[in-house]
Short mmCIF file of C-alpha atoms in Angstrom, two decimals:
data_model
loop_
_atom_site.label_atom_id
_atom_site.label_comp_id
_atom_site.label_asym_id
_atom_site.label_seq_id
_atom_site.Cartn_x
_atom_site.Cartn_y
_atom_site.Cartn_z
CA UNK W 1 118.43 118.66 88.74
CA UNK W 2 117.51 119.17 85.37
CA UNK W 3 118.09 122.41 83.72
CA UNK W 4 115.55 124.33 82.30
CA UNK W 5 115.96 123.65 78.20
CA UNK W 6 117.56 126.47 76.34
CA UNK W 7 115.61 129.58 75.02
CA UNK W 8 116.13 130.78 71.84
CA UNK W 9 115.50 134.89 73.18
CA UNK W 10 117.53 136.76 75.90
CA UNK W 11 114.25 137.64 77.53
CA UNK W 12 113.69 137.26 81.19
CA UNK W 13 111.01 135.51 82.58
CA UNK W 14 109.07 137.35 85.38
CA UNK W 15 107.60 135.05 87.74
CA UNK W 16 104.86 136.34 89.52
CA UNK W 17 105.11 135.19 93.38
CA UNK W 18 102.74 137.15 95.16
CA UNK W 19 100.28 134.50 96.08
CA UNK W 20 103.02 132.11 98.02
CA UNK W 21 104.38 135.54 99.73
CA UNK W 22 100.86 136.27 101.03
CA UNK W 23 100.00 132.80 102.23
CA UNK W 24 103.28 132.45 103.72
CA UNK W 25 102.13 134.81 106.14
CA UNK W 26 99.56 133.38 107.07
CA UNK W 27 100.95 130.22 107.29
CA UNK W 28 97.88 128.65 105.21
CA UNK W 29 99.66 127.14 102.10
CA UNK W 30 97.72 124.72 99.92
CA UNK W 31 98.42 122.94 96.89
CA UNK W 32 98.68 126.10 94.17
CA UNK W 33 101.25 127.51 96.27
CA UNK W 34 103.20 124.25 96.02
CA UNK W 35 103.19 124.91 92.03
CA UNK W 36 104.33 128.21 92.50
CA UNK W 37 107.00 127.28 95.16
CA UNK W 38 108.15 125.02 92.45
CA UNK W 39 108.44 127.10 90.04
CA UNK W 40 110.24 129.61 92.31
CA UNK W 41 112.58 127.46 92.91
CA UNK W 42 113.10 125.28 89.90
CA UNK W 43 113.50 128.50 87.54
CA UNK W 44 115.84 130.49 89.99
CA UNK W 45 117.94 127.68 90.80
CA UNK W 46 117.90 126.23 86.95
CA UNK W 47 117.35 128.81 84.35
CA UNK W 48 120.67 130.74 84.54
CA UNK W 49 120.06 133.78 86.34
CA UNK W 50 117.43 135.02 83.67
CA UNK W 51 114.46 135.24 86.17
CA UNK W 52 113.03 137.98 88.08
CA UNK W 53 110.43 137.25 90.98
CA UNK W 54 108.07 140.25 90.69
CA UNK W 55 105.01 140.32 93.35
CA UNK W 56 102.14 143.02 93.59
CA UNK W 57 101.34 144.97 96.46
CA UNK W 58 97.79 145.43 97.92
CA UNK W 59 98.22 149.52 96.60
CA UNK W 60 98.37 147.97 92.73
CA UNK W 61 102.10 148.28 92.48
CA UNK W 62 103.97 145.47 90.84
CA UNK W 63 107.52 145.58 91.88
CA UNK W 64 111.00 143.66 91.62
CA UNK W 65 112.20 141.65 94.68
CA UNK W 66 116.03 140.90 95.18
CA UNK W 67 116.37 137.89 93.06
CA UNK W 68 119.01 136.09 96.06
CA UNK W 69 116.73 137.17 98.60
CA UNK W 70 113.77 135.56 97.69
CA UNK W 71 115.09 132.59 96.23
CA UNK W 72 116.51 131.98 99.72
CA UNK W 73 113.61 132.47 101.29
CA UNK W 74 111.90 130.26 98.71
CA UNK W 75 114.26 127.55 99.64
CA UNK W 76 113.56 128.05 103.18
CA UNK W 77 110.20 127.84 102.75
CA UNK W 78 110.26 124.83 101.11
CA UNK W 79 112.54 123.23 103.78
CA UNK W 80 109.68 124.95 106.72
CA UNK W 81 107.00 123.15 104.41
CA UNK W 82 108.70 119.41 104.63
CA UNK W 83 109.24 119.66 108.06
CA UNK W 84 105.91 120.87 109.27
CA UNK W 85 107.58 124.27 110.59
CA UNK W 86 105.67 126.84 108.20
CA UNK W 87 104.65 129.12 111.51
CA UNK W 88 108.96 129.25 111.39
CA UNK W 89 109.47 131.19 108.38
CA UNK W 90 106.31 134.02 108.85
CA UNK W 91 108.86 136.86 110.24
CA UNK W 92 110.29 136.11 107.00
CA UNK W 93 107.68 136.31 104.68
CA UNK W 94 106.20 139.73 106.04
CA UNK W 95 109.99 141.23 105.96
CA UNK W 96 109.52 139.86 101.92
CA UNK W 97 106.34 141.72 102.32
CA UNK W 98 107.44 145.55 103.42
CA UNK W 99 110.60 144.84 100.77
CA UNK W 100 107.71 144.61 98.61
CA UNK W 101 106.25 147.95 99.18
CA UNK W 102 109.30 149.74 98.73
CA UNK W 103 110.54 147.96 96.35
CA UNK W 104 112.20 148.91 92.24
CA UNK W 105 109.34 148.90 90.25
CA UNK W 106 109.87 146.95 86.88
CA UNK W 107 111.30 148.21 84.56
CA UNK W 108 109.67 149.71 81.23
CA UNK W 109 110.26 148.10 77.61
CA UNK W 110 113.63 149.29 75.47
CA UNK W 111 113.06 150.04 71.73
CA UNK W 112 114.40 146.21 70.09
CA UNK W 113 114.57 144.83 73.02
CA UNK W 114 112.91 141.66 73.33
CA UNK W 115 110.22 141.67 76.29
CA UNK W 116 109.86 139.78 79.32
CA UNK W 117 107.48 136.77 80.26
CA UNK W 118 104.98 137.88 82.56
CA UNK W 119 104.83 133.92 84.50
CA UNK W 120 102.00 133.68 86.39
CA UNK W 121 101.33 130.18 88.31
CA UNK W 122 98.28 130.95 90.47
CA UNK W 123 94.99 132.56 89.99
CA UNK W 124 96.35 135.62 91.90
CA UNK W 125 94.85 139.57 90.80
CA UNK W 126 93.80 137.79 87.18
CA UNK W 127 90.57 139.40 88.36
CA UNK W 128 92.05 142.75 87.80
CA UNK W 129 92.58 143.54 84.57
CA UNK W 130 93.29 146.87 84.45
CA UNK W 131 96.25 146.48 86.47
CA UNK W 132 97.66 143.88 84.10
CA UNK W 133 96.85 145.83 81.43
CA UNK W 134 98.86 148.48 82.34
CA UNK W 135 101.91 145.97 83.46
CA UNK W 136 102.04 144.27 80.34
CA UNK W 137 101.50 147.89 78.41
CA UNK W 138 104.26 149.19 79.87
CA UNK W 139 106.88 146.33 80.05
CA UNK W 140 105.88 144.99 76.60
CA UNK W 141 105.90 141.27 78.32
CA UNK W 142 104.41 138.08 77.02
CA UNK W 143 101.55 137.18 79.31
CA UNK W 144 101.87 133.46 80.13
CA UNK W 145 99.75 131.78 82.99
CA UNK W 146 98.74 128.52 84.48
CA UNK W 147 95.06 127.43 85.02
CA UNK W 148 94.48 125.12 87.77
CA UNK W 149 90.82 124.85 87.62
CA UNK W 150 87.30 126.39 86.91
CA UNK W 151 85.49 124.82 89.51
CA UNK W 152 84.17 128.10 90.90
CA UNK W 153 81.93 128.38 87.61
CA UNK W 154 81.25 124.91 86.95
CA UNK W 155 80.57 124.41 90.66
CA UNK W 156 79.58 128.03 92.48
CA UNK W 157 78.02 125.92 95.52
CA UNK W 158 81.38 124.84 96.38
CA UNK W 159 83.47 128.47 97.05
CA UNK W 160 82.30 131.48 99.25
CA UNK W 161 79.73 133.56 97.60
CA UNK W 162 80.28 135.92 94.89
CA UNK W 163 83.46 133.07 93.80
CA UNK W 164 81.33 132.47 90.71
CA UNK W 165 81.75 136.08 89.02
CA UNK W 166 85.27 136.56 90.33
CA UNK W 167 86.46 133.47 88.83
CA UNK W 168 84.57 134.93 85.43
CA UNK W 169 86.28 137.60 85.94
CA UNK W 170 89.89 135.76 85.86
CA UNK W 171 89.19 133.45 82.64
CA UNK W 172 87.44 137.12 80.95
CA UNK W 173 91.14 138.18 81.61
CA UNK W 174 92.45 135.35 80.20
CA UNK W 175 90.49 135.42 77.31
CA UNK W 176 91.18 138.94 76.31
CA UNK W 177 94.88 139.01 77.39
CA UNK W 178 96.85 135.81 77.45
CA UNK W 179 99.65 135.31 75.23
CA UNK W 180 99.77 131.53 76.26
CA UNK W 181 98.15 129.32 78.82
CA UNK W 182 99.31 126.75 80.82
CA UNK W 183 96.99 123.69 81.82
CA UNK W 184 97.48 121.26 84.83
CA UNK W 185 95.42 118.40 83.11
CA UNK W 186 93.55 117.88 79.81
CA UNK W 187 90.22 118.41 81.80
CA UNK W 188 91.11 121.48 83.12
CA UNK W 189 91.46 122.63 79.50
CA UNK W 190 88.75 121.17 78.34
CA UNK W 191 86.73 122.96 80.92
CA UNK W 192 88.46 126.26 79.82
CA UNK W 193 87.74 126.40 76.34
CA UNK W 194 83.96 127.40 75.92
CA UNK W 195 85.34 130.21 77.97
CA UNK W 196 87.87 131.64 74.98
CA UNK W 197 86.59 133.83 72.35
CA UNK W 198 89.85 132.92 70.13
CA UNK W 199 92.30 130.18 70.17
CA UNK W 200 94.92 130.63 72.68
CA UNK W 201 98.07 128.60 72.78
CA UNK W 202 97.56 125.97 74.97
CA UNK W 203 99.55 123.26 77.02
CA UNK W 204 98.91 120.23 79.00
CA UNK W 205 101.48 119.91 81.36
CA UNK W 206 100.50 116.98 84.16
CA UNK W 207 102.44 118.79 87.88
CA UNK W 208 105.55 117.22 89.14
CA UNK W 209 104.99 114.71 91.86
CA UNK W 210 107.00 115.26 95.18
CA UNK W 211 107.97 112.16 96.00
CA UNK W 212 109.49 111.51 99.18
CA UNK W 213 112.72 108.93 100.43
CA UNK W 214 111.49 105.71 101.75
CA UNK W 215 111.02 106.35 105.90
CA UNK W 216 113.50 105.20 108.09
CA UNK W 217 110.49 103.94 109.76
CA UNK W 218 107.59 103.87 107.60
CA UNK W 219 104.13 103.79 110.06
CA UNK W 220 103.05 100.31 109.55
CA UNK W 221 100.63 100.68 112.07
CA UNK W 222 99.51 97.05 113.61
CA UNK W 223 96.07 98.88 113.26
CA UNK W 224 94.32 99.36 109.61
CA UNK W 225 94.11 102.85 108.76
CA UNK W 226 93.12 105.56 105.65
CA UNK W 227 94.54 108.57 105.08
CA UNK W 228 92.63 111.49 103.52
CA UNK W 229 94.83 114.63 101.99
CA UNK W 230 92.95 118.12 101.44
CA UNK W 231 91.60 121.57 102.92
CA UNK W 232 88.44 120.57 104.99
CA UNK W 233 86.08 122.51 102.32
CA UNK W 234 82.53 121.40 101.04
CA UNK W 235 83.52 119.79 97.93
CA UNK W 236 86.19 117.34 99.05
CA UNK W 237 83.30 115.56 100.53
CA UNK W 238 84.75 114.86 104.00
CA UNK W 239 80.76 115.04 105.24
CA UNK W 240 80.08 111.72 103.31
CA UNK W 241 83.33 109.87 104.96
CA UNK W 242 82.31 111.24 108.15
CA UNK W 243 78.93 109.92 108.48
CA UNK W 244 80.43 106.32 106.86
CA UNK W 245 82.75 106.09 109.87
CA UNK W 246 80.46 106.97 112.01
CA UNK W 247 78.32 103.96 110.52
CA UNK W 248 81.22 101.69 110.57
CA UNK W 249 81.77 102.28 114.16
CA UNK W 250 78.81 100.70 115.11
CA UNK W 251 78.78 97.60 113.44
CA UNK W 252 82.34 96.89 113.79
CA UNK W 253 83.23 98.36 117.29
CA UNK W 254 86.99 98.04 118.49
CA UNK W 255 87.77 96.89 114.83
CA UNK W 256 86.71 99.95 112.91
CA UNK W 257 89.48 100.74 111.07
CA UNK W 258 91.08 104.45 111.50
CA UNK W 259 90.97 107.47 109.26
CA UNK W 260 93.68 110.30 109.38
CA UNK W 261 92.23 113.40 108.05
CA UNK W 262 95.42 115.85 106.95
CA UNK W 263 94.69 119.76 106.13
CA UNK W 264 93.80 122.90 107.07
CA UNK W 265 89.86 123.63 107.93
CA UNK W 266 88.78 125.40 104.64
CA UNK W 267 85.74 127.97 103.87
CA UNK W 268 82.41 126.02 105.60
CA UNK W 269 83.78 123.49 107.45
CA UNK W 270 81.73 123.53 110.32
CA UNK W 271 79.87 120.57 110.23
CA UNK W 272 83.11 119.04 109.18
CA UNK W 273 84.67 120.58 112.82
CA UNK W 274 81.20 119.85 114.67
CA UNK W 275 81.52 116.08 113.61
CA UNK W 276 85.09 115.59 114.59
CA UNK W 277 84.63 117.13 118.12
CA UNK W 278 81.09 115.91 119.10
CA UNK W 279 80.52 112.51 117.57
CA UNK W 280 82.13 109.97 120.33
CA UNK W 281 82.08 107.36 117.88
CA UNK W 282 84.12 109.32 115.25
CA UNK W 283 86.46 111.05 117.73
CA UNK W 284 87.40 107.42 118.44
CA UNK W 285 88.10 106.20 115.42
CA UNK W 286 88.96 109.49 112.98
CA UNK W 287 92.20 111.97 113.81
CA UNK W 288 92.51 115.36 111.96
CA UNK W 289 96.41 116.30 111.49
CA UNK W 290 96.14 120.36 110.77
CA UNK W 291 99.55 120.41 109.29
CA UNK W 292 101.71 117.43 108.24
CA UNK W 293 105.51 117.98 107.14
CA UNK W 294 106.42 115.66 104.48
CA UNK W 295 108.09 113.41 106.10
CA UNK W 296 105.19 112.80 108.11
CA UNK W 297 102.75 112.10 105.86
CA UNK W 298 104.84 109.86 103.04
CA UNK W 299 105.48 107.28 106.32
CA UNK W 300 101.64 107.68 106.87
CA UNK W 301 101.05 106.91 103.03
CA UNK W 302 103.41 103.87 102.89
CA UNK W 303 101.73 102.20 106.27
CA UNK W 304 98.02 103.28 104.93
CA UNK W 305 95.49 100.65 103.28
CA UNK W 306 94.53 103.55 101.15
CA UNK W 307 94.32 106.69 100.29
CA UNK W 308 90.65 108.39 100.00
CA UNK W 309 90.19 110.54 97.64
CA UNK W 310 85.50 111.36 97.52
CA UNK W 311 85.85 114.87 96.11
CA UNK W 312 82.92 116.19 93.76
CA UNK W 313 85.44 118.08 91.42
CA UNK W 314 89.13 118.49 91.18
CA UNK W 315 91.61 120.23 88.41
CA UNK W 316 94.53 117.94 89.53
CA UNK W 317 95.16 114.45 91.40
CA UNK W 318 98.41 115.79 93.05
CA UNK W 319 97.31 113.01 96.37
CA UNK W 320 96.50 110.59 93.65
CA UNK W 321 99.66 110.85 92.26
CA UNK W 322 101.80 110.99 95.30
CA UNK W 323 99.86 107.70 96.76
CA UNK W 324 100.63 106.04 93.95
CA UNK W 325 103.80 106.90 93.79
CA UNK W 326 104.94 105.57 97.40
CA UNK W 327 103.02 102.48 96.38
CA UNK W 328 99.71 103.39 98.42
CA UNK W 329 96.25 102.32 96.94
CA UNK W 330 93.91 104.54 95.77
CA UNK W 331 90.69 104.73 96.64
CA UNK W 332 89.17 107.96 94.72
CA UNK W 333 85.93 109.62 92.78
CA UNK W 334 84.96 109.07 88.86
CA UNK W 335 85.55 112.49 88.02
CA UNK W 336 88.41 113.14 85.04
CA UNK W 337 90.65 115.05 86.44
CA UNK W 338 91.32 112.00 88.75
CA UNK W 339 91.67 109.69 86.22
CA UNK W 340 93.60 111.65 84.05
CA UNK W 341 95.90 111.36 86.85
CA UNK W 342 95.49 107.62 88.41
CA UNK W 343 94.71 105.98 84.84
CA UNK W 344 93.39 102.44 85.23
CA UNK W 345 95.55 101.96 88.69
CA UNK W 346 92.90 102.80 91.06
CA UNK W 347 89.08 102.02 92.16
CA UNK W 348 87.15 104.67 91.90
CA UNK W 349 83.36 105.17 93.18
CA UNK W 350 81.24 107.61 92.43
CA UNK W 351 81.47 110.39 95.08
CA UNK W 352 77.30 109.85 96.18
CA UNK W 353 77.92 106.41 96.65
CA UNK W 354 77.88 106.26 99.84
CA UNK W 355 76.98 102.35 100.29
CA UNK W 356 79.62 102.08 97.52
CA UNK W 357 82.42 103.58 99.56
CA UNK W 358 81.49 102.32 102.88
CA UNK W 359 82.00 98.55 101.11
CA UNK W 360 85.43 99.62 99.47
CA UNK W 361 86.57 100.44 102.86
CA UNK W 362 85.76 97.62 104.63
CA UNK W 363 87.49 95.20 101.88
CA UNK W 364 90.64 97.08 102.06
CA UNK W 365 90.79 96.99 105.73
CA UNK W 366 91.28 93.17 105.26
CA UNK W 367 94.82 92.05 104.72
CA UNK W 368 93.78 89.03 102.51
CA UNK W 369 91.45 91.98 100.22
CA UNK W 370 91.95 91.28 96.74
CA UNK W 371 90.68 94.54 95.64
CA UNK W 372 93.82 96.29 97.05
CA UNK W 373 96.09 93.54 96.15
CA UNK W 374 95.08 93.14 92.65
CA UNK W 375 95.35 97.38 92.21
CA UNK W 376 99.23 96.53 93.75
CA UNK W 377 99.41 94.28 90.77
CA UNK W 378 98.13 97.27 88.35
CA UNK W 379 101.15 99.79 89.66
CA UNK W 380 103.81 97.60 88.38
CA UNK W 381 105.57 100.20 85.61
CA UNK W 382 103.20 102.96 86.43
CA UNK W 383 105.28 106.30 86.61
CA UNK W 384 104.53 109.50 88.13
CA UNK W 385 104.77 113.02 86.53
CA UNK W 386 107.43 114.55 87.35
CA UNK W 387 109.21 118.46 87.81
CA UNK W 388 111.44 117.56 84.76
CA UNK W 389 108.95 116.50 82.44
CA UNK W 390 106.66 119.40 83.58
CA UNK W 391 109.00 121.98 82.83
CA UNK W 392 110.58 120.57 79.98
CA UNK W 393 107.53 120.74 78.29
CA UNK W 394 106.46 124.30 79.58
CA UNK W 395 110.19 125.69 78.65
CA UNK W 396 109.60 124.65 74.77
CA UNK W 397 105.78 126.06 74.96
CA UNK W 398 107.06 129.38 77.04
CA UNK W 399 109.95 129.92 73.60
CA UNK W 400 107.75 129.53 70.76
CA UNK W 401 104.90 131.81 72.56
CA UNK W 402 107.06 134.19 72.81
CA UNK W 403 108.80 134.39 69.79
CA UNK W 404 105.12 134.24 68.02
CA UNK W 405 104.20 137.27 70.28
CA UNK W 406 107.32 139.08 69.29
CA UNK W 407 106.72 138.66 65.41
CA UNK W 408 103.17 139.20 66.21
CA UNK W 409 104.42 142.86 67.17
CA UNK W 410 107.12 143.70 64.76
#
């Protein structure tokens, strides 16, 4: 592994891992809490015992967990996650959780003493800006955090009501108290800046992709089939893919391909749930996978005709990238983030075109389709982002923030 490049101060870095304890919990871990497990991991195994993992408790309290502890766990969690065993390491996380509660709380700023980075990798309590006010107040700390989207403004009909003016709320944070800010893709930040009422300092860092050994057995199923990756939610646009196979069904019977539907149900995914257990012709031909260890789903990538990707708005392509990188196809939406991502490798359709998608399908279920073998052809030299790159870049951004906010306060 790569180490994480040298830093000119002796500052710490306080990483902020109270979203991934939470959803640990719960056992409901999405793709932000892969970021954060990564930087959890890549920091406390790589960044020579200078980081603290700090977490807040529902009372308001930020406190420091045992730095061995949790990077064990973190490791653990990470091992639960590839395997499909997340329900394993729950007793775990909530023993994490009371730790938390009575935990040290951190320490305050020393006179010359250069200040910690407050790292924060999620969206988690940016809402609440009192409470980081009086963190960062008290600790003197260089406030340094990762956007991953603003979809709940740009798109409120896609989160649970009242997601519009909490999200506000985060980027008002931002805006006011950010020292640095860390973007997962160049339309993310784009998206972010009408928000700022002064320059920030700003990075584009693309996420690492997790790409998995060959299978011992890759799934080359004898039957065609798709594979779709993300939370059952409204804007992923699982409705639309639904109804196609639905359509499909009936004009190509026992040769409908199959579609393999992998994630958790999200916030209104009842017609989504309604579909797959009341439509005969789709619970025939469509399977929904809950959870998926890795494992599991790179041999269902590398035996897939494609990967479907019909969302109405992303930050990130992490599936986009991970298909490509096992070699899969990709079969995803105009929008930028996902061609940020996929660059000129794969087709993509806009996510209304229904007719549009429906025809895509049925070419790539043919093994003589030229669509999908001439976007084979386009992969040749394409490389994915990886962990290295991504925090190679963020350790150089994360030293000359801070030493910019030190002078700034001397």
């Amino acid at each position: 592994m790569t180490t994480w490049p040298a830093r000119q101060g002796r500052g710490e870095i306080w990483l902020d891992v109270t979203r991934i304890l939470e959803m640990a919990c719960l056992a409901k871990l999405s793709g932000i809490d892969r970021v954060e497990l990564a930087y959890a991991i890549y920091l406390g195994e790589s960044d020579g015992g200078r980081t603290r993992y700090v977490a807040r408790s529902r009372t308001g309290r930020h406190t420091m967990l045992d730095t061995r502890s949790f990077l064990d766990f973190a490791q653990a969690l990470d091992k639960a996650w590839g395997e499909g065993a997340l329900r394993a390491v729950r007793l775990r996380s909530l023993a994490l959780v009371a730790c938390n509660l009575a935990g040290r709380p951190l320490p305050p700023s020393q006179p010359g003493q250069c200040g910690p980075v407050y790292l924060v990798t999620s969206h988690r309590h940016l809402d609440k800006p009192h409470v980081l006010q009086s963190l960062l107040a008290r600790t003197a700390a260089t406030f340094i955090l990762m956007i991953h989207d603003l979809i709940p403004i740009e798109f409120p009909e896609y989160v649970t009501p009242g997601g519009e003016r909490t999200h506000a709320r985060r980027i008002s944070t931002v805006s006011m108290m950010a020292d640095g800010i860390i973007a997962n893709s160049s339309a993310t930040l784009a998206s972010l800046q009408p928000f700022l009422r002064n320059p920030i300092p700003s990075v584009v860092a693309h996420l690492g992709t997790r790409i998995w050994p060959a299978p011992v057995a890759a799934a080359r199923a004898n039957h065609p089939y798709f594979v779709f990756i993300s939370t059952i939610e409204p804007r992923k646009n699982h409705i639309m893919l639904l109804h196609m196979w639905r359509r499909m069904a009936s004009e190509l019977g026992a040769q409908t391909p199959r579609l393999v539907l992998i994630g958790r149900m999200g916030w209104e995914s009842e017609q989504v749930i309604d579909l797959l257990q009341r439509s005969p012709a789709i619970r025939a031909h469509v399977e929904h996978r809950i959870y998926a260890g890795d494992a599991e789903i790179a041999g269902l990538l590398v035996g897939a005709r494609a990967l479907l990707l019909p969302s109405f708005a992303e930050g990130y392509g992490m599936p986009v990238a991970e298909a490509l990188a096992s070699g899969t196809p990709v079969i995803c939406s105009n929008i930028p983030a996902l061609r940020e991502v996929g660059l000129h490798i794969p087709d993509y359709l806009d996510p209304n075109d229904g007719l549009g998608w429906h025809a895509a399908v049925v070419n790539y279920t043919d093994t003589r389709s030229t669509a999908r073998i001439e976007q084979l052809r386009r992969m040749t030299g394409w490389q994915a982002p990886t962990w290295e790159g991504h925090f190679a870049k963020v350790g150089c951004f994360i030293d000359a923030v801070r030493q910019n906010a030190v002078r700034s306060r001397t």
